[in-house]
Coordinates of C-alpha atoms in Angstrom, one line a residue:
M1 CA 14.9 -24.4 7.6
H2 CA 17.0 -26.6 9.9
C3 CA 16.7 -30.2 11.0
A4 CA 15.2 -30.6 14.5
A5 CA 17.5 -33.6 15.1
C6 CA 20.9 -32.3 14.1
N7 CA 20.3 -28.7 13.2
A8 CA 21.7 -29.1 9.7
A9 CA 20.4 -26.9 6.9
I10 CA 17.6 -28.5 4.8
P11 CA 16.7 -27.4 1.3
D12 CA 13.2 -26.0 1.0
T13 CA 12.1 -28.9 -1.2
G14 CA 13.8 -31.6 0.8
R15 CA 12.0 -34.5 2.4
F16 CA 14.9 -35.8 4.4
C17 CA 17.8 -34.2 6.3
P18 CA 21.0 -34.5 4.1
A19 CA 23.1 -34.9 7.2
C20 CA 21.3 -37.4 9.5
G21 CA 18.6 -38.7 7.2
A22 CA 15.7 -37.8 9.5
A23 CA 12.4 -37.4 7.8
I24 CA 11.1 -33.9 7.5
P25 CA 7.4 -33.7 8.5
V26 CA 4.8 -32.2 6.2
E27 CA 3.7 -28.7 7.2
D28 CA 0.8 -28.7 9.6
P29 CA -2.0 -26.2 8.7
V30 CA -2.3 -25.2 12.3
S31 CA 1.4 -24.5 12.6
V32 CA 1.2 -22.4 9.4
A33 CA -1.6 -20.4 10.9
D34 CA 0.4 -19.8 14.1
Y35 CA 3.4 -18.8 12.0
R36 CA 1.1 -16.5 10.0
D37 CA 0.2 -14.6 13.2
A38 CA 3.9 -14.3 14.0
V39 CA 4.7 -12.9 10.6
A40 CA 1.8 -10.4 11.0
K41 CA 3.5 -9.1 14.2
L42 CA 7.2 -9.3 13.2
G43 CA 7.2 -9.3 9.4
R44 CA 7.7 -5.5 9.1
R45 CA 10.2 -5.2 12.0
P46 CA 13.7 -4.3 10.8
E47 CA 15.5 -5.5 13.9
A48 CA 17.8 -8.5 13.7
W49 CA 16.0 -10.1 16.7
A50 CA 12.7 -10.1 14.7
R51 CA 14.3 -12.0 11.8
A52 CA 16.0 -14.4 14.3
E53 CA 12.7 -15.1 16.1
L54 CA 10.9 -15.9 12.8
E55 CA 13.7 -18.3 11.8
A56 CA 13.5 -20.0 15.2
L57 CA 9.7 -20.3 14.8
R58 CA 10.1 -21.8 11.4
T59 CA 12.2 -24.6 12.8
E60 CA 9.9 -25.2 15.8
L61 CA 6.7 -25.2 13.7
G62 CA 8.2 -27.0 10.7
V63 CA 7.4 -24.2 8.3
R64 CA 9.3 -24.1 5.0
Q65 CA 11.1 -21.1 3.6
Q66 CA 8.8 -21.1 0.6
T67 CA 5.8 -20.6 3.0
H68 CA 7.6 -17.8 4.8
D69 CA 8.3 -16.0 1.5
R70 CA 4.7 -16.4 0.5
L71 CA 3.5 -15.0 3.8
M72 CA 5.9 -12.1 3.7
A73 CA 4.7 -11.3 0.1
E74 CA 1.1 -11.2 1.2
L75 CA 1.7 -8.9 4.1
A76 CA -0.4 -5.7 3.5
P77 CA 2.0 -3.0 2.6
S78 CA 2.8 -0.3 5.1
E79 CA 0.7 2.9 4.8
A80 CA 2.3 5.1 2.2
A81 CA 3.8 8.3 3.3
A82 CA 1.6 11.3 2.8
P83 CA 2.6 13.4 -0.3
I84 CA 1.7 16.6 1.6
G85 CA 2.3 18.4 4.8
V86 CA -0.6 20.2 6.5
W87 CA -0.7 23.1 9.0
L88 CA -3.6 24.9 10.7
D89 CA -3.3 28.6 11.5
A90 CA -4.1 28.9 15.2
G91 CA -4.0 32.8 15.2
P92 CA -7.5 33.6 13.9
I93 CA -9.0 30.8 16.0
A94 CA -8.1 32.6 19.2
Q95 CA -10.5 35.4 18.1
F96 CA -13.5 33.2 17.1
R97 CA -16.8 34.4 18.5
A98 CA -20.3 33.2 18.0
G99 CA -22.2 35.2 15.5
E100 CA -19.1 36.7 13.9
Q101 CA -17.5 35.9 10.5
C102 CA -14.6 33.5 11.1
V103 CA -11.8 32.2 8.9
L104 CA -10.0 28.9 9.0
R105 CA -6.6 28.9 7.2
V106 CA -4.9 25.6 6.1
R107 CA -1.4 25.6 4.6
V108 CA -0.5 22.6 2.4
Q109 CA 3.0 21.8 1.3
N110 CA 3.9 19.5 -1.7
R111 CA 6.4 17.0 -0.3
T112 CA 6.9 15.0 -3.5
A113 CA 9.4 15.4 -6.3
R114 CA 6.6 16.0 -8.9
A115 CA 4.2 18.9 -9.3
I116 CA 0.7 18.8 -8.0
A117 CA -1.9 19.9 -10.5
G118 CA -4.3 21.2 -7.9
L119 CA -5.5 21.0 -4.3
A120 CA -9.0 20.9 -2.8
L121 CA -9.9 21.4 0.8
E122 CA -13.0 20.1 2.6
V123 CA -13.4 21.2 6.3
A124 CA -15.9 19.7 8.8
V125 CA -16.5 22.0 11.7
S126 CA -18.9 21.1 14.5
A127 CA -19.9 24.8 14.7
A128 CA -20.9 24.9 11.0
E129 CA -24.2 23.5 9.7
A130 CA -22.6 22.1 6.5
P131 CA -19.1 21.1 5.3
L132 CA -16.9 23.9 4.0
A133 CA -15.0 23.5 0.7
V134 CA -12.6 25.4 -1.4
R135 CA -10.4 24.5 -4.4
G136 CA -6.9 25.9 -5.0
G137 CA -6.2 27.8 -8.2
D138 CA -2.6 27.0 -9.3
A139 CA -0.3 24.0 -9.6
V140 CA 2.0 23.5 -6.7
G141 CA 5.6 22.6 -7.4
P142 CA 7.9 20.3 -5.4
G143 CA 8.5 21.9 -2.0
D144 CA 6.0 24.8 -2.7
E145 CA 3.1 25.6 -0.5
E146 CA -0.5 27.0 -0.9
V147 CA -2.8 28.5 1.7
L148 CA -6.5 27.6 1.5
S149 CA -9.1 29.5 3.5
V150 CA -12.7 28.9 4.3
W151 CA -15.2 31.3 6.0
F152 CA -18.2 30.5 8.3
R153 CA -20.3 32.2 10.9
P154 CA -20.8 30.0 14.0
S155 CA -23.9 30.4 16.0
V156 CA -23.0 28.3 19.1
A157 CA -20.2 29.1 21.5
G158 CA -18.3 26.6 23.4
H159 CA -16.0 23.7 22.6
H160 CA -15.8 22.5 19.0
R161 CA -13.6 20.4 16.7
V162 CA -12.4 20.8 13.2
E163 CA -11.3 18.1 10.7
A164 CA -10.1 18.5 7.2
V165 CA -9.6 16.4 4.1
V166 CA -7.2 17.5 1.4
E167 CA -7.6 16.2 -2.1
V168 CA -4.3 16.0 -4.1
A169 CA -4.6 15.9 -7.9
P170 CA -1.4 14.8 -9.6
M171 CA -0.5 15.9 -13.1
R172 CA -1.4 12.4 -14.3
G173 CA -3.5 9.8 -12.6
A174 CA -6.3 9.7 -10.0
P175 CA -6.5 12.1 -7.1
T176 CA -5.8 10.9 -3.5
R177 CA -7.5 12.2 -0.4
W178 CA -5.8 12.8 3.0
A179 CA -7.6 13.4 6.3
T180 CA -6.2 15.3 9.2
E181 CA -6.5 14.6 12.9
A182 CA -9.4 16.2 14.7
V183 CA -8.4 19.5 16.4
P184 CA -10.4 20.8 19.4
F185 CA -10.9 24.6 19.8
V186 CA -13.1 27.1 21.6
I187 CA -15.5 29.6 20.2
G188 CA -16.2 32.6 22.5
A189 CA -19.6 33.9 23.3
A190 CA -20.9 37.2 22.0
A191 CA -20.5 40.0 24.5
A192 CA -23.6 40.7 26.6
L193 CA -25.4 44.1 26.4
Q194 CA -24.0 46.4 29.0
Q195 CA -25.8 49.6 30.2
H196 CA -24.5 52.5 32.3
I197 CA -27.2 55.0 33.6
Q198 CA -26.3 58.3 35.1
I199 CA -29.0 60.4 36.9
D200 CA -28.4 64.1 37.7
A201 CA -30.8 64.8 40.7
R202 CA -30.2 68.5 40.5
T203 CA -31.3 69.0 36.9
Q204 CA -33.4 65.7 36.8
R205 CA -31.7 64.6 33.6
V206 CA -30.9 61.0 32.9
G207 CA -28.0 59.8 30.8
V208 CA -28.0 56.2 29.3
F209 CA -24.8 54.7 27.9
E210 CA -24.8 51.2 26.4
N211 CA -22.5 49.0 24.3
I212 CA -22.1 45.4 23.2
G213 CA -19.0 44.7 25.3
A214 CA -15.5 45.1 24.0
A215 CA -15.3 45.5 20.2
S216 CA -13.3 43.1 18.2
K217 CA -9.9 44.3 17.2
G218 CA -9.9 45.3 13.5
G219 CA -7.1 45.6 11.0
L220 CA -4.8 43.1 9.3
M221 CA -4.2 39.7 10.8
D222 CA -0.9 39.3 12.7
G223 CA 1.7 36.7 11.6
A224 CA 0.3 33.2 11.3
D225 CA 0.7 30.7 14.1
W226 CA 1.0 27.5 12.0
R227 CA 0.4 24.2 13.9
P228 CA 1.4 21.0 12.1
L229 CA -1.4 18.3 11.7
Q230 CA -1.0 14.6 11.3
V231 CA -2.5 13.2 8.1
R232 CA -3.7 9.8 7.0
A233 CA -5.1 8.3 3.8
A234 CA -8.9 8.9 3.7
V235 CA -11.0 5.9 3.0
A236 CA -13.9 5.8 0.6
A237 CA -17.6 5.5 1.5
V238 CA -18.6 2.2 3.2
A239 CA -21.0 0.2 1.1
A240 CA -24.1 -1.1 2.9
P241 CA -25.5 -4.6 2.5
L242 CA -27.3 -5.4 -0.7
R243 CA -30.8 -4.1 -0.9
E244 CA -33.7 -4.8 -3.2
D245 CA -34.3 -1.1 -3.9
A246 CA -35.6 0.0 -7.3
T247 CA -32.8 0.7 -9.7
I248 CA -31.8 4.3 -10.4
E249 CA -30.5 4.7 -14.0
G250 CA -29.9 7.4 -16.4
I251 CA -27.2 9.8 -17.7
A252 CA -24.9 10.8 -14.8
V253 CA -22.8 13.9 -14.7
V254 CA -19.4 13.7 -13.0
V255 CA -19.4 16.1 -10.1
A256 CA -16.0 15.3 -8.6
P257 CA -13.6 13.0 -10.3
G258 CA -11.4 10.9 -8.1
D259 CA -11.2 7.4 -6.7
P260 CA -14.1 6.8 -6.6
P261 CA -15.8 9.6 -8.6
V262 CA -18.9 11.4 -7.4
V263 CA -21.7 11.6 -9.9
Q264 CA -25.3 13.0 -10.1
V265 CA -28.3 11.5 -11.8
D266 CA -31.5 13.7 -12.1
G267 CA -30.5 15.6 -8.9
V268 CA -29.5 12.4 -7.0
R269 CA -25.8 12.4 -6.0
G270 CA -23.9 9.1 -5.4
T271 CA -20.6 7.3 -5.8
L272 CA -19.5 5.6 -9.0
V273 CA -17.9 2.4 -7.6
E274 CA -17.7 0.4 -10.7
L275 CA -16.7 1.3 -14.3
H276 CA -17.3 -0.9 -17.4
D277 CA -13.8 0.1 -18.4
P278 CA -11.6 0.6 -15.3
A279 CA -9.0 2.5 -17.4
L280 CA -11.6 5.4 -17.6
R281 CA -11.1 6.2 -14.0
D282 CA -7.9 8.2 -14.7
H283 CA -9.5 10.2 -17.5
L284 CA -12.8 11.3 -16.0
S285 CA -13.2 15.0 -15.6
A286 CA -15.9 17.2 -14.0
R287 CA -19.0 17.5 -16.2
D288 CA -18.3 14.3 -18.1
R289 CA -21.4 12.3 -18.8
L290 CA -22.0 8.5 -18.9
Q291 CA -24.8 6.0 -18.5
V292 CA -25.1 4.5 -15.0
W293 CA -27.2 2.1 -12.9
S294 CA -27.5 2.0 -9.1
M295 CA -26.1 -1.1 -7.3
G296 CA -27.1 -0.4 -3.7
R297 CA -26.6 2.3 -1.1
D298 CA -23.9 3.4 1.3
R299 CA -24.4 3.8 5.1
A300 CA -25.6 7.3 4.6
G301 CA -28.2 6.2 2.2
A302 CA -26.5 7.6 -0.9
P303 CA -26.7 5.4 -4.0
L304 CA -23.7 3.5 -5.4
F305 CA -23.5 3.5 -9.2
T306 CA -22.0 1.3 -11.9
S307 CA -21.5 2.1 -15.6
R308 CA -21.6 -1.6 -16.4
A309 CA -24.9 -2.3 -18.2
P310 CA -27.0 -5.2 -16.9
A311 CA -26.4 -8.3 -19.1
A312 CA -28.7 -8.5 -22.1
R313 CA -30.0 -12.0 -22.8
H314 CA -28.8 -13.7 -25.9
A315 CA -31.7 -14.7 -28.3
G316 CA -30.0 -17.9 -29.5
G317 CA -30.2 -21.4 -27.9
P318 CA -27.7 -22.7 -25.3
V319 CA -24.3 -24.0 -26.2
R320 CA -23.9 -27.7 -25.1
V321 CA -20.5 -29.0 -23.9
G322 CA -20.1 -32.6 -23.1
P323 CA -17.3 -34.9 -21.8
G324 CA -14.2 -34.5 -24.0
D325 CA -15.3 -31.2 -25.5
D326 CA -13.2 -28.1 -25.1
L327 CA -15.1 -26.1 -22.4
A328 CA -12.5 -23.3 -22.5
E329 CA -13.1 -22.7 -26.2
A330 CA -16.8 -22.8 -25.7
L331 CA -16.6 -20.1 -23.1
R332 CA -14.3 -17.9 -25.3
S333 CA -16.6 -18.2 -28.3
A334 CA -20.0 -17.9 -26.6
P335 CA -21.9 -14.7 -27.4
P336 CA -22.4 -12.1 -24.7
G337 CA -25.6 -12.9 -22.8
G338 CA -25.5 -16.5 -23.9
R339 CA -25.9 -19.8 -22.0
V340 CA -23.4 -22.6 -21.8
E341 CA -24.6 -26.0 -20.5
V342 CA -22.0 -28.5 -19.5
T343 CA -21.9 -32.2 -18.6
G344 CA -19.0 -34.4 -17.4
A345 CA -15.7 -33.5 -15.9
H346 CA -13.5 -30.7 -17.3
R347 CA -10.1 -29.3 -16.5
G348 CA -9.3 -25.7 -15.6
P349 CA -8.2 -23.1 -15.2
L350 CA -11.2 -21.5 -17.0
V351 CA -11.9 -17.8 -17.6
V352 CA -15.4 -16.2 -18.1
D353 CA -14.9 -12.5 -19.0
R354 CA -18.3 -11.6 -20.5
A355 CA -22.0 -11.7 -19.6
L356 CA -22.7 -15.4 -19.6
T357 CA -24.7 -18.1 -17.9
L358 CA -22.8 -21.3 -17.1
V359 CA -25.0 -24.3 -16.1
G360 CA -23.7 -27.7 -14.8
L361 CA -25.9 -30.7 -15.7
E362 CA -25.8 -34.2 -14.2
G363 CA -23.1 -33.4 -11.7
A364 CA -20.8 -31.6 -14.1
S365 CA -17.5 -30.5 -12.5
V366 CA -14.5 -28.3 -13.2
S367 CA -11.2 -28.9 -11.4
S368 CA -7.7 -27.4 -11.7
E369 CA -4.2 -28.1 -10.4
R370 CA -3.2 -24.5 -11.0
G371 CA -5.6 -21.9 -10.2
P372 CA -8.0 -20.6 -9.9
A373 CA -10.2 -23.3 -11.4
L374 CA -12.8 -20.8 -12.5
R375 CA -12.1 -17.0 -12.9
L376 CA -15.1 -14.7 -13.3
D377 CA -14.6 -11.2 -14.7
G378 CA -18.0 -10.0 -15.9
D379 CA -21.8 -10.3 -15.4
V380 CA -21.8 -14.1 -14.9
V381 CA -24.3 -16.6 -13.5
V382 CA -23.0 -20.1 -12.5
E383 CA -25.6 -22.8 -11.6
E384 CA -25.4 -26.4 -10.4
L385 CA -21.6 -26.7 -11.0
V386 CA -19.0 -28.5 -8.9
V387 CA -15.7 -26.5 -8.8
R388 CA -12.6 -27.9 -7.1
G389 CA -9.1 -26.5 -6.7
A390 CA -7.2 -29.7 -6.5
A391 CA -3.4 -29.3 -6.6
P392 CA -1.1 -32.4 -6.4
A393 CA 0.1 -33.7 -3.1
G394 CA 2.9 -31.6 -1.6
Q395 CA 1.7 -28.4 -3.1
Y396 CA -0.5 -25.5 -2.0
A397 CA -4.1 -25.9 -2.9
V398 CA -5.5 -23.5 -5.5
D399 CA -8.7 -21.4 -5.3
A400 CA -11.9 -22.9 -6.7
V401 CA -13.5 -19.6 -7.8
E402 CA -11.9 -16.2 -8.2
V403 CA -14.3 -13.2 -8.6
R404 CA -12.7 -10.1 -10.1
S405 CA -15.5 -7.8 -11.2
G406 CA -19.0 -7.6 -12.4
R407 CA -22.3 -8.8 -11.1
V408 CA -21.8 -12.5 -10.3
V409 CA -24.3 -15.1 -9.0
L410 CA -23.2 -18.6 -7.8
E411 CA -26.3 -20.7 -7.4
R412 CA -26.6 -24.3 -6.0
C413 CA -22.9 -24.9 -6.7
T414 CA -20.5 -27.1 -4.7
L415 CA -17.1 -25.4 -4.2
S416 CA -13.9 -26.6 -2.5
S417 CA -10.2 -26.0 -2.5
D418 CA -8.2 -28.9 -1.1
A419 CA -6.9 -32.3 -2.1
P420 CA -5.2 -35.2 -0.3
G421 CA -1.6 -34.2 0.7
N422 CA -2.0 -30.5 0.0
L423 CA 0.3 -28.4 2.2
V424 CA -2.4 -25.8 3.0
P425 CA -6.0 -25.7 1.8
G426 CA -7.0 -22.6 -0.3
R427 CA -10.1 -20.5 -0.8
A428 CA -13.4 -21.8 -2.1
V429 CA -14.4 -18.3 -3.3
A430 CA -11.9 -15.5 -3.4
V431 CA -13.3 -12.0 -4.1
V432 CA -10.3 -10.0 -5.4
G433 CA -12.0 -7.0 -7.1
P434 CA -14.9 -4.6 -6.8
A435 CA -17.5 -7.2 -7.7
N436 CA -21.2 -7.6 -6.7
L437 CA -21.4 -11.2 -5.7
E438 CA -24.3 -13.3 -4.5
L439 CA -24.1 -17.0 -3.4
R440 CA -27.5 -18.7 -3.3
G441 CA -27.9 -22.2 -1.9
C442 CA -24.2 -23.2 -2.4
K443 CA -22.2 -25.7 -0.5
L444 CA -18.7 -24.6 0.4
E445 CA -16.5 -27.4 1.9
G446 CA -13.0 -28.7 2.4
S447 CA -11.2 -25.3 2.2
G448 CA -9.1 -23.0 4.3
V449 CA -11.6 -20.2 3.8
G450 CA -15.1 -20.6 2.4
V451 CA -15.6 -17.0 1.1
A452 CA -12.6 -14.6 1.3
V453 CA -13.3 -11.0 0.6
D454 CA -10.0 -9.2 0.1
V455 CA -8.3 -11.9 2.4
S456 CA -5.5 -14.1 1.2
W457 CA -5.3 -17.8 1.6
S458 CA -3.2 -17.3 4.7
G459 CA -5.5 -14.8 6.3
F460 CA -3.9 -11.4 5.4
A461 CA -5.8 -8.4 4.1
T462 CA -4.8 -7.8 0.4
D463 CA -6.6 -4.5 -0.3
H464 CA -7.6 -5.3 -3.9
A465 CA -11.4 -5.3 -3.7
R466 CA -12.5 -1.9 -2.6
G467 CA -16.3 -1.5 -3.2
A468 CA -17.0 -5.2 -3.2
R469 CA -20.4 -6.3 -2.0
V470 CA -21.1 -9.9 -1.2
R471 CA -24.3 -11.7 -0.1
V472 CA -24.2 -15.3 1.2
A473 CA -27.7 -16.6 1.4
G474 CA -29.0 -20.1 2.3
C475 CA -25.6 -21.7 1.9
E476 CA -23.8 -24.6 3.8
L477 CA -20.3 -23.9 5.0
V478 CA -18.8 -27.2 6.3
G479 CA -15.3 -28.5 7.0
L480 CA -13.6 -25.2 6.7
G481 CA -10.9 -23.4 8.5
T482 CA -12.8 -20.1 8.3
G483 CA -16.3 -19.8 6.9
V484 CA -16.4 -16.2 5.7
A485 CA -13.5 -13.7 6.0
V486 CA -13.7 -10.0 5.1
A487 CA -11.2 -7.1 5.3
G488 CA -11.3 -3.5 4.4
A489 CA -13.7 -0.6 5.4
D490 CA -15.3 -0.3 2.0
R491 CA -16.2 -3.9 1.5
E492 CA -19.5 -5.2 2.7
V493 CA -20.5 -8.8 3.4
R494 CA -23.9 -10.1 4.4
V495 CA -24.5 -13.7 5.5
V496 CA -28.2 -14.7 5.6
R497 CA -29.8 -18.0 6.7
S498 CA -26.7 -20.0 6.2
R499 CA -25.4 -23.1 8.2
F500 CA -21.9 -23.6 9.5
A501 CA -20.6 -27.0 10.6
G502 CA -17.1 -28.3 11.3
V503 CA -15.5 -24.9 11.2
A504 CA -12.0 -25.0 12.8
E505 CA -11.1 -21.4 13.5
A506 CA -14.1 -19.0 12.9
A507 CA -17.4 -19.0 11.2
V508 CA -17.1 -15.3 10.4
R509 CA -13.9 -13.4 10.7
V510 CA -13.7 -9.6 10.2
L511 CA -10.2 -8.0 9.8
G512 CA -9.1 -4.4 10.3
A513 CA -12.0 -2.0 9.6
G514 CA -14.0 -4.6 7.7
S515 CA -17.8 -4.9 8.0
C516 CA -20.1 -7.9 8.0
A517 CA -23.7 -8.6 9.0
V518 CA -24.8 -12.1 10.1
E519 CA -28.6 -12.6 10.0
D520 CA -30.7 -15.7 10.9
C521 CA -27.6 -17.9 11.3
A522 CA -27.3 -20.2 14.3
V523 CA -23.6 -19.5 15.0
P524 CA -21.9 -19.8 18.5
K525 CA -20.5 -16.4 19.6
R526 CA -17.0 -18.0 20.0
L527 CA -16.9 -18.6 16.2
L528 CA -17.6 -14.9 15.4
V529 CA -14.3 -13.1 15.5
A530 CA -13.7 -9.4 14.8
D531 CA -10.7 -7.2 15.1
T532 CA -10.8 -4.0 17.1
G533 CA -12.4 -1.3 15.0
A534 CA -14.2 -3.9 12.8
N535 CA -18.0 -3.9 12.3
L536 CA -19.7 -7.2 13.0
V537 CA -23.4 -7.1 13.4
V538 CA -25.4 -10.2 14.4
K539 CA -29.2 -10.4 14.0
A540 CA -31.3 -13.3 15.2

């Protein structure tokens, strides 16, 4: 950073120019937001002019190098290169006819330096009634290839399209899925019946000759005509808003391990989006069995399952924590399913990593200068508690509540992340994992973002909370930069009967391919912001 008066270099922690003594202004949140947008556009550009432009903007906007480094670190990483190359054989497609047996051939090459344990191919063809699937037999070494084929009998001629998804299973770890571009092709019509009639008038004999048009050419297929296809990482199923459906529970059988695995319970197939032990994901195999409970449904109506059991209530009485008592120790020692009742003011950061109910009495509060003030990592209910992320002046605000996993309910809580002199306000509630979160009757105030689902404090998508589902019901969101922000195609947010006031940038902001439903909320359209490709649904 350089002084605007004399252009001398200024240390990142400096308050005055070492050359001319000019005071260095405190970072303006609006300027930081403008610089965030510039980093989003130029942060990945390797050219020297992009770096020079960002340096010039830092000086003009008064943004410190520390803030620049933080924004660059939070940039969503570039999409990883595909570990495979995929080709489609165009030769057989040229002979496709309605009513005849057809074959689609896909060639897959291992482009990594490690062996692939196995390949699976799923093909969606508009001319087929159901998806086609085949699994490869052998491991594929580095640089080696395997050809996978599927057969079908189309009934409709005309223009069609084919898309494929290749599942790559490494020797160790979870499989990845890669989708190809859609390829158009044409299926020819079956030849019409042709008749040739010859009449011999002299002998009064009639000869009838008929055929079904030109016969298909038989024999071995000619050399393949491989056409390269573009591939991209395939996303998981998109979770639908929370629904009050009856719970499906029972012993599930793993049908297809992966990320996420597909399981089946009493003939009902769905996706296992949450595991009680996340480390199990890399060790699940087909036909493994485990107890599951349904958590909702995806857009296709298929259930979403969890193997985390609903919290069992503790039979003992509540644990009482008053002013001066050690709340952190009480949370660590409380039995699973227990209840902790707290009064007075307490200091964080605090962690709740088990099934627990935490109740604030008589205006009880938790605040922290290093955050988050309250981290939730289990089946937790928090009621009537004031939670503040309150860093000292001159520092970045810390998050009030961070939700990592489990079924979490925040009810009638007051949540904020800012303090006088903070450089940039933080997040009142940050969802950073595949949690099922519901906020009921809470007040979210004085924060950069009220509820951030996979969105950093500076507004970037972080890609950590796949499968998260959040419901904000009957809440007040006041004095915020952004009320609710969500990113990612497999995170779902639903805002119901909530009030927004004093929102500076957006009441609801949906990034990338995120999805959010806003129901029964009086929000001006200008405060509802969605990226191209995002799904923002507003219902009166």
